[in-house]
């Protein structure tokens, strides 16, 4: 099962990375202007829209739920990259540097995913997509609280752990939806 999950994970991430780098070509690194709470709010908007579509059973805007989960993955990676960049890093980053930073965050997340997957026995495969959406929203509320506390927590992991978990949960959903199996349009 682990080899299957690795293959599925890599397929999903490859599609997310391709889109992210294409957007980097089109928009540059405009995302660098966002402060971390703004990135968190962008993820919240995506997760809340997913939940709204799940509850209503319909949508009026063309972008589907899959695209929103892809956005959650890429915004989580943006947040993790922002956390790693020094305060004086330039707003405009070279595409090669962005690709390397993206890959570094994916590699770190991949290791975390497989460590947790080992311990939890791939329990996510039995979860409902709606439950995973709720968990992402819960982690967003946690992240917002940690940000409001300026990171001064007593026992909690930092915001980076929440971004990593949300990223992995979004990958799980896309695997469950068969996203990585289809050829990119």
Coordinates of N, CA and C in Angstrom, one line a residue:
X1 N 0.8 -1.2 0.0 CA 0.0 0.0 0.0 C 0.9 1.3 0.0
X2 N 2.0 1.2 0.7 CA 2.9 2.4 0.8 C 3.4 2.8 -0.6
X3 N 3.8 1.8 -1.4 CA 4.2 2.2 -2.8 C 3.1 2.8 -3.6
X4 N 1.9 2.3 -3.4 CA 0.7 2.9 -4.1 C 0.5 4.3 -3.7
X5 N 0.6 4.6 -2.4 CA 0.4 5.9 -1.8 C 1.5 6.9 -2.3
X6 N 2.7 6.4 -2.4 CA 3.8 7.2 -2.9 C 3.6 7.6 -4.3
X7 N 3.2 6.7 -5.1 CA 2.9 7.0 -6.5 C 1.8 8.0 -6.7
X8 N 0.7 7.7 -5.9 CA -0.5 8.6 -6.0 C -0.1 10.0 -5.5
X9 N 0.7 10.1 -4.4 CA 1.1 11.4 -3.8 C 1.9 12.1 -4.9
X10 N 2.9 11.4 -5.5 CA 3.7 12.1 -6.5 C 2.9 12.6 -7.7
X11 N 1.9 11.8 -8.1 CA 1.1 12.3 -9.2 C 0.3 13.5 -8.9
X12 N -0.2 13.6 -7.7 CA -1.0 14.8 -7.3 C 0.0 16.0 -7.2
X13 N 1.1 15.8 -6.5 CA 2.0 16.9 -6.3 C 2.6 17.4 -7.7
X14 N 2.8 16.5 -8.6 CA 3.3 16.9 -9.9 C 2.4 17.8 -10.6
X15 N 1.1 17.5 -10.5 CA 0.1 18.4 -11.2 C 0.0 19.7 -10.5
X16 N 0.1 19.7 -9.1 CA 0.0 21.0 -8.4 C 1.2 21.8 -8.7
X17 N 2.4 21.2 -8.7 CA 3.7 21.9 -9.0 C 3.6 22.5 -10.4
X18 N 3.1 21.7 -11.4 CA 3.1 22.2 -12.8 C 2.2 23.5 -12.8
X19 N 1.1 23.5 -12.2 CA 0.2 24.6 -12.2 C 0.9 25.8 -11.4
X20 N 1.5 25.5 -10.3 CA 2.2 26.6 -9.5 C 3.3 27.3 -10.3
X21 N 4.1 26.5 -11.0 CA 5.2 27.0 -11.8 C 4.7 27.8 -13.0
X22 N 3.6 27.3 -13.6 CA 2.9 28.1 -14.7 C 2.4 29.4 -14.2
X23 N 1.8 29.4 -13.1 CA 1.3 30.7 -12.5 C 2.5 31.6 -12.1
X24 N 3.6 31.0 -11.7 CA 4.8 31.8 -11.4 C 5.3 32.5 -12.7
X25 N 5.2 31.7 -13.8 CA 5.6 32.3 -15.1 C 4.7 33.5 -15.4
X26 N 3.4 33.3 -15.2 CA 2.4 34.4 -15.6 C 2.4 35.6 -14.6
X27 N 2.5 35.3 -13.3 CA 2.3 36.3 -12.3 C 3.6 36.7 -11.5
X28 N 4.7 36.0 -11.8 CA 5.9 36.2 -11.0 C 5.6 35.7 -9.6
X29 N 6.3 36.3 -8.6 CA 6.1 35.9 -7.2 C 5.3 37.0 -6.5
X30 N 4.1 37.3 -7.1 CA 3.2 38.3 -6.5 C 2.8 37.9 -5.1
X31 N 2.8 36.5 -4.8 CA 2.4 36.0 -3.5 C 3.3 36.4 -2.4
X32 N 4.5 36.9 -2.8 CA 5.5 37.3 -1.7 C 4.9 38.5 -0.9
X33 N 4.0 39.3 -1.5 CA 3.5 40.4 -0.8 C 2.6 40.0 0.4
X34 N 2.1 38.8 0.3 CA 1.2 38.4 1.4 C 1.9 38.1 2.7
X35 N 1.3 38.6 3.7 CA 1.8 38.2 5.1 C 1.2 36.9 5.4
X36 N 1.8 36.2 6.3 CA 1.3 34.8 6.7 C -0.2 34.8 7.0
X37 N -0.7 35.7 7.8 CA -2.2 35.6 8.1 C -3.0 35.8 6.8
X38 N -2.5 36.5 5.8 CA -3.2 36.6 4.5 C -3.2 35.3 3.8
X39 N -2.1 34.6 3.8 CA -2.1 33.3 3.2 C -3.0 32.3 3.9
X40 N -3.1 32.4 5.2 CA -4.0 31.6 6.0 C -5.4 31.9 5.6
X41 N -5.7 33.1 5.4 CA -7.1 33.5 5.0 C -7.4 33.1 3.6
X42 N -6.5 33.0 2.7 CA -6.7 32.5 1.4 C -7.0 31.0 1.4
X43 N -6.3 30.3 2.3 CA -6.6 28.9 2.4 C -8.0 28.7 3.0
X44 N -8.3 29.6 4.0 CA -9.7 29.5 4.6 C -10.8 29.7 3.6
X45 N -10.6 30.7 2.7 CA -11.6 31.0 1.7 C -11.8 29.7 0.8
X46 N -10.7 29.1 0.4 CA -10.8 27.9 -0.4 C -11.6 26.8 0.3
X47 N -11.2 26.5 1.6 CA -11.8 25.4 2.4 C -13.2 25.7 2.7
X48 N -13.6 27.0 2.9 CA -15.0 27.3 3.2 C -15.8 27.2 2.0
X49 N -15.3 27.5 0.8 CA -16.0 27.3 -0.4 C -16.3 25.8 -0.7
X50 N -15.3 25.0 -0.4 CA -15.4 23.5 -0.6 C -16.6 23.1 0.3
X51 N -16.5 23.5 1.6 CA -17.6 23.0 2.5 C -19.0 23.5 2.1
X52 N -19.0 24.7 1.6 CA -20.3 25.3 1.1 C -20.8 24.5 -0.1
X53 N -20.0 24.1 -1.0 CA -20.4 23.3 -2.1 C -20.8 21.9 -1.7
X54 N -20.1 21.4 -0.7 CA -20.5 20.0 -0.2 C -21.8 20.1 0.5
X55 N -22.1 21.1 1.2 CA -23.4 21.2 1.9 C -24.5 21.6 1.0
X56 N -24.3 22.4 0.0 CA -25.4 22.8 -0.9 C -25.6 21.8 -2.0
X57 N -24.5 21.1 -2.4 CA -24.7 20.1 -3.5 C -24.6 20.8 -4.8
X58 N -24.4 22.1 -4.9 CA -24.3 22.8 -6.2 C -23.3 23.9 -6.1
X59 N -22.9 24.4 -7.2 CA -21.9 25.5 -7.2 C -22.3 26.4 -8.4
X60 N -22.0 27.7 -8.3 CA -22.4 28.6 -9.4 C -21.1 29.1 -10.1
X61 N -20.0 28.9 -9.5 CA -18.7 29.3 -10.1 C -18.0 28.1 -10.7
X62 N -17.4 28.3 -11.9 CA -16.9 27.1 -12.7 C -15.9 26.3 -12.0
X63 N -14.9 27.0 -11.3 CA -13.9 26.2 -10.6 C -14.5 25.2 -9.6
X64 N -14.0 24.0 -9.8 CA -14.6 22.9 -9.0 C -13.8 22.7 -7.7
X65 N -14.3 21.7 -6.9 CA -13.7 21.3 -5.6 C -12.3 20.9 -5.8
X66 N -12.0 20.1 -6.8 CA -10.6 19.7 -7.0 C -9.7 20.8 -7.2
X67 N -10.1 21.8 -7.9 CA -9.2 23.0 -8.1 C -9.0 23.7 -6.8
X68 N -10.0 23.7 -5.9 CA -9.8 24.4 -4.6 C -8.9 23.6 -3.7
X69 N -8.9 22.3 -3.8 CA -7.9 21.5 -3.0 C -6.5 21.7 -3.6
X70 N -6.4 21.8 -4.9 CA -5.1 22.1 -5.4 C -4.6 23.5 -4.9
X71 N -5.5 24.5 -4.9 CA -5.2 25.8 -4.3 C -4.7 25.7 -2.9
X72 N -5.4 24.9 -2.1 CA -5.0 24.7 -0.7 C -3.6 24.2 -0.6
X73 N -3.3 23.2 -1.4 CA -1.9 22.6 -1.4 C -0.9 23.7 -1.8
X74 N -1.2 24.4 -2.8 CA -0.2 25.4 -3.3 C -0.1 26.6 -2.3
X75 N -1.2 27.0 -1.7 CA -1.1 28.1 -0.7 C -0.4 27.6 0.6
X76 N -0.6 26.3 0.9 CA 0.2 25.8 2.1 C 1.7 25.8 1.8
X77 N 2.0 25.5 0.6 CA 3.4 25.5 0.2 C 3.9 27.0 0.1
X78 N 3.1 27.9 -0.3 CA 3.5 29.3 -0.3 C 3.8 29.7 1.2
X79 N 2.9 29.3 2.1 CA 3.1 29.7 3.5 C 4.4 29.1 4.1
X80 N 4.7 27.8 3.7 CA 5.9 27.2 4.2 C 7.1 27.9 3.6
X81 N 7.0 28.3 2.3 CA 8.2 29.0 1.7 C 8.4 30.3 2.4
X82 N 7.3 31.0 2.6 CA 7.3 32.3 3.3 C 8.0 32.2 4.7
X83 N 7.7 31.2 5.4 CA 8.3 30.9 6.7 C 9.8 30.7 6.6
X84 N 10.3 30.1 5.5 CA 11.7 29.8 5.4 C 12.5 31.0 4.8
X85 N 11.8 31.9 4.2 CA 12.6 33.0 3.6 C 12.9 34.1 4.6
X86 N 14.2 34.6 4.5 CA 14.5 35.7 5.5 C 13.7 36.9 5.3
X87 N 13.6 37.7 6.3 CA 12.7 38.9 6.3 C 13.1 39.8 5.2
X88 N 14.4 39.9 4.9 CA 14.8 40.8 3.8 C 14.9 40.2 2.4
X89 N 14.3 39.0 2.2 CA 14.3 38.4 0.9 C 13.5 39.3 -0.1
X90 N 14.0 39.3 -1.3 CA 13.3 40.2 -2.3 C 11.9 39.7 -2.6
X91 N 11.0 40.6 -3.0 CA 9.7 40.2 -3.4 C 9.7 39.3 -4.7
X92 N 10.6 39.7 -5.6 CA 10.7 39.0 -6.9 C 11.8 37.9 -6.8
X93 N 11.4 36.7 -6.9 CA 12.3 35.6 -6.9 C 12.5 35.0 -8.2
X94 N 13.6 34.4 -8.5 CA 13.9 33.8 -9.8 C 13.1 32.5 -9.8
X95 N 12.5 32.2 -11.0 CA 11.7 30.9 -11.2 C 12.5 29.7 -10.7
X96 N 13.8 29.6 -10.9 CA 14.5 28.4 -10.5 C 14.6 28.3 -9.0
X97 N 14.7 29.5 -8.3 CA 14.7 29.5 -6.9 C 13.3 29.1 -6.3
X98 N 12.3 29.6 -7.0 CA 10.9 29.2 -6.6 C 10.7 27.7 -6.7
X99 N 11.1 27.2 -7.8 CA 11.0 25.7 -8.1 C 11.7 24.9 -7.0
X100 N 12.9 25.4 -6.7 CA 13.8 24.7 -5.7 C 13.1 24.8 -4.3
X101 N 12.6 25.9 -4.0 CA 11.9 26.1 -2.7 C 10.6 25.3 -2.6
X102 N 9.9 25.2 -3.7 CA 8.7 24.4 -3.7 C 9.1 22.9 -3.5
X103 N 10.1 22.5 -4.2 CA 10.5 21.1 -4.1 C 11.0 20.8 -2.7
X104 N 11.7 21.7 -2.1 CA 12.2 21.4 -0.7 C 11.0 21.3 0.3
X105 N 10.0 22.1 0.1 CA 8.8 22.0 1.0 C 8.1 20.7 0.7
X106 N 7.9 20.3 -0.5 CA 7.3 19.1 -0.9 C 8.0 17.9 -0.3
X107 N 9.4 17.9 -0.4 CA 10.2 16.8 0.1 C 10.0 16.7 1.6
X108 N 10.0 17.8 2.3 CA 9.8 17.7 3.8 C 8.4 17.2 4.1
X109 N 7.4 17.6 3.3 CA 6.1 17.2 3.6 C 5.9 15.7 3.3
X110 N 6.5 15.3 2.2 CA 6.5 13.9 1.8 C 7.0 13.0 2.9
X111 N 8.1 13.4 3.5 CA 8.7 12.6 4.6 C 7.7 12.5 5.8
X112 N 7.1 13.7 6.1 CA 6.1 13.7 7.2 C 4.9 12.8 6.9
X113 N 4.4 12.9 5.7 CA 3.3 12.1 5.3 C 3.5 10.6 5.5
X114 N 4.7 10.2 5.0 CA 5.0 8.7 5.1 C 5.3 8.3 6.5
X115 N 5.8 9.1 7.3 CA 6.0 8.8 8.7 C 4.6 8.7 9.4
X116 N 3.8 9.6 9.2 CA 2.4 9.6 9.8 C 1.6 8.4 9.2
X117 N 1.7 8.2 7.9 CA 1.0 7.2 7.3 C 1.4 5.8 7.9
X118 N 2.7 5.7 8.2 CA 3.1 4.4 8.8 C 2.5 4.2 10.1
X119 N 2.5 5.3 10.9 CA 1.9 5.2 12.3 C 0.4 5.1 12.3
X120 N -0.3 5.8 11.4 CA -1.7 5.8 11.4 C -2.3 4.7 10.5
X121 N -1.5 4.0 9.8 CA -2.0 2.9 9.0 C -2.9 3.3 7.8
X122 N -2.7 4.4 7.2 CA -3.5 4.9 6.1 C -5.0 5.0 6.5
X123 N -5.2 5.5 7.7 CA -6.6 5.7 8.1 C -7.4 6.6 7.2
X124 N -6.6 7.6 6.6 CA -7.3 8.6 5.8 C -8.1 7.9 4.6
X125 N -7.7 6.7 4.2 CA -8.4 6.1 3.1 C -9.8 5.7 3.5
X126 N -10.1 5.6 4.8 CA -11.4 5.3 5.3 C -12.2 6.5 5.6
X127 N -11.6 7.7 5.6 CA -12.3 8.9 5.9 C -13.2 9.4 4.8
X128 N -14.2 10.1 5.1 CA -15.0 10.8 4.1 C -14.3 12.1 3.7
X129 N -14.5 12.5 2.5 CA -14.0 13.8 2.0 C -14.5 15.0 2.8
X130 N -15.8 14.9 3.2 CA -16.4 16.0 4.0 C -15.7 16.1 5.4
X131 N -15.3 15.0 5.9 CA -14.6 15.0 7.2 C -13.2 15.6 7.1
X132 N -12.6 15.3 6.0 CA -11.2 15.9 5.8 C -11.4 17.4 5.6
X133 N -12.4 17.8 4.9 CA -12.6 19.2 4.7 C -12.8 19.9 6.1
X134 N -13.6 19.3 7.0 CA -13.8 19.8 8.3 C -12.5 19.9 9.1
X135 N -11.6 18.9 9.0 CA -10.3 18.9 9.6 C -9.5 20.0 9.1
X136 N -9.5 20.2 7.8 CA -8.7 21.3 7.3 C -9.2 22.7 7.9
X137 N -10.5 22.8 7.9 CA -11.1 24.0 8.5 C -10.7 24.2 10.0
X138 N -10.7 23.1 10.7 CA -10.3 23.1 12.1 C -8.9 23.6 12.3
X139 N -8.0 23.0 11.4 CA -6.6 23.4 11.4 C -6.4 24.8 11.0
X140 N -7.2 25.3 10.2 CA -7.2 26.8 9.8 C -7.5 27.6 11.1
X141 N -8.6 27.2 11.8 CA -8.9 28.0 13.0 C -7.8 27.9 14.0
X142 N -7.1 26.8 14.1 CA -6.0 26.7 15.0 C -4.9 27.6 14.6
X143 N -4.6 27.6 13.3 CA -3.5 28.4 12.7 C -3.8 29.9 13.0
X144 N -5.1 30.3 12.7 CA -5.5 31.7 13.0 C -5.3 32.1 14.5
X145 N -5.6 31.1 15.4 CA -5.4 31.4 16.8 C -3.9 31.5 17.1
X146 N -3.1 30.7 16.6 CA -1.7 30.8 16.8 C -1.1 32.1 16.3
X147 N -1.6 32.5 15.1 CA -1.2 33.7 14.5 C -1.6 34.9 15.4
X148 N -2.8 34.8 15.9 CA -3.3 35.9 16.8 C -2.5 36.0 18.1
X149 N -2.0 34.8 18.5 CA -1.1 34.8 19.7 C 0.3 35.1 19.4
X150 N 0.6 35.5 18.1 CA 1.9 35.8 17.7 C 2.9 34.6 17.9
X151 N 2.4 33.4 17.8 CA 3.2 32.2 17.9 C 3.5 31.8 19.3
X152 N 3.0 32.6 20.3 CA 3.3 32.3 21.7 C 2.4 31.3 22.3
X153 N 2.6 30.0 21.9 CA 1.7 29.0 22.4 C 2.3 28.3 23.6
X154 N 1.5 27.5 24.3 CA 2.0 26.8 25.5 C 2.4 25.4 25.2
X155 N 1.6 24.7 24.4 CA 1.8 23.3 24.2 C 1.7 22.9 22.7
X156 N 1.2 23.8 21.9 CA 0.9 23.5 20.5 C 2.1 23.6 19.6
X157 N 2.0 22.8 18.5 CA 2.9 22.9 17.4 C 2.7 24.3 16.8
X158 N 3.7 24.7 16.0 CA 3.6 26.0 15.4 C 2.7 26.0 14.1
X159 N 2.6 27.1 13.5 CA 1.8 27.2 12.3 C 2.3 26.3 11.2
X160 N 3.6 26.1 11.1 CA 4.2 25.2 10.0 C 3.6 23.8 10.1
X161 N 3.4 23.3 11.3 CA 2.9 21.9 11.4 C 1.4 21.9 10.9
X162 N 0.7 22.9 11.1 CA -0.7 23.0 10.6 C -0.7 23.1 9.1
X163 N 0.1 23.9 8.6 CA 0.2 24.0 7.1 C 0.6 22.7 6.5
X164 N 1.5 22.0 7.1 CA 1.9 20.7 6.6 C 0.8 19.6 6.6
X165 N 0.1 19.7 7.8 CA -1.1 18.7 7.9 C -2.2 19.1 6.9
X166 N -2.5 20.3 6.7 CA -3.5 20.7 5.7 C -3.1 20.3 4.3
X167 N -1.8 20.5 4.0 CA -1.3 20.2 2.7 C -1.5 18.7 2.5
X168 N -1.2 17.9 3.4 CA -1.3 16.4 3.3 C -2.7 16.0 3.2
X169 N -3.6 16.6 4.0 CA -5.0 16.2 3.9 C -5.6 16.6 2.6
X170 N -5.2 17.7 2.0 CA -5.7 18.1 0.7 C -5.2 17.1 -0.4
X171 N -3.9 16.6 -0.2 CA -3.4 15.6 -1.1 C -4.2 14.3 -1.0
X172 N -4.6 13.9 0.2 CA -5.4 12.7 0.4 C -6.7 12.8 -0.3
X173 N -7.4 14.0 -0.2 CA -8.6 14.2 -0.9 C -8.5 14.0 -2.4
X174 N -7.5 14.6 -2.9 CA -7.3 14.5 -4.4 C -6.9 13.1 -4.8
X175 N -6.2 12.4 -4.0 CA -6.0 10.9 -4.2 C -7.3 10.2 -4.2
X176 N -8.1 10.4 -3.2 CA -9.4 9.8 -3.1 C -10.3 10.1 -4.3
X177 N -10.2 11.3 -4.9 CA -11.0 11.8 -6.0 C -10.4 11.3 -7.3
X178 N -9.2 10.6 -7.3 CA -8.6 10.1 -8.5 C -7.9 11.2 -9.3
X179 N -7.6 12.4 -8.7 CA -7.1 13.5 -9.4 C -5.8 13.2 -10.1
X180 N -4.9 12.6 -9.4 CA -3.5 12.3 -10.0 C -3.5 11.3 -11.1
X181 N -4.6 10.5 -11.2 CA -4.7 9.5 -12.2 C -5.0 10.0 -13.6
X182 N -5.7 11.1 -13.7 CA -6.1 11.7 -15.0 C -4.9 12.5 -15.5
X183 N -4.9 12.6 -16.8 CA -3.8 13.4 -17.5 C -4.2 14.9 -17.4
X184 N -3.2 15.7 -17.1 CA -3.5 17.1 -16.9 C -4.0 17.7 -18.2
X185 N -5.0 18.6 -18.1 CA -5.5 19.3 -19.3 C -4.5 20.4 -19.8

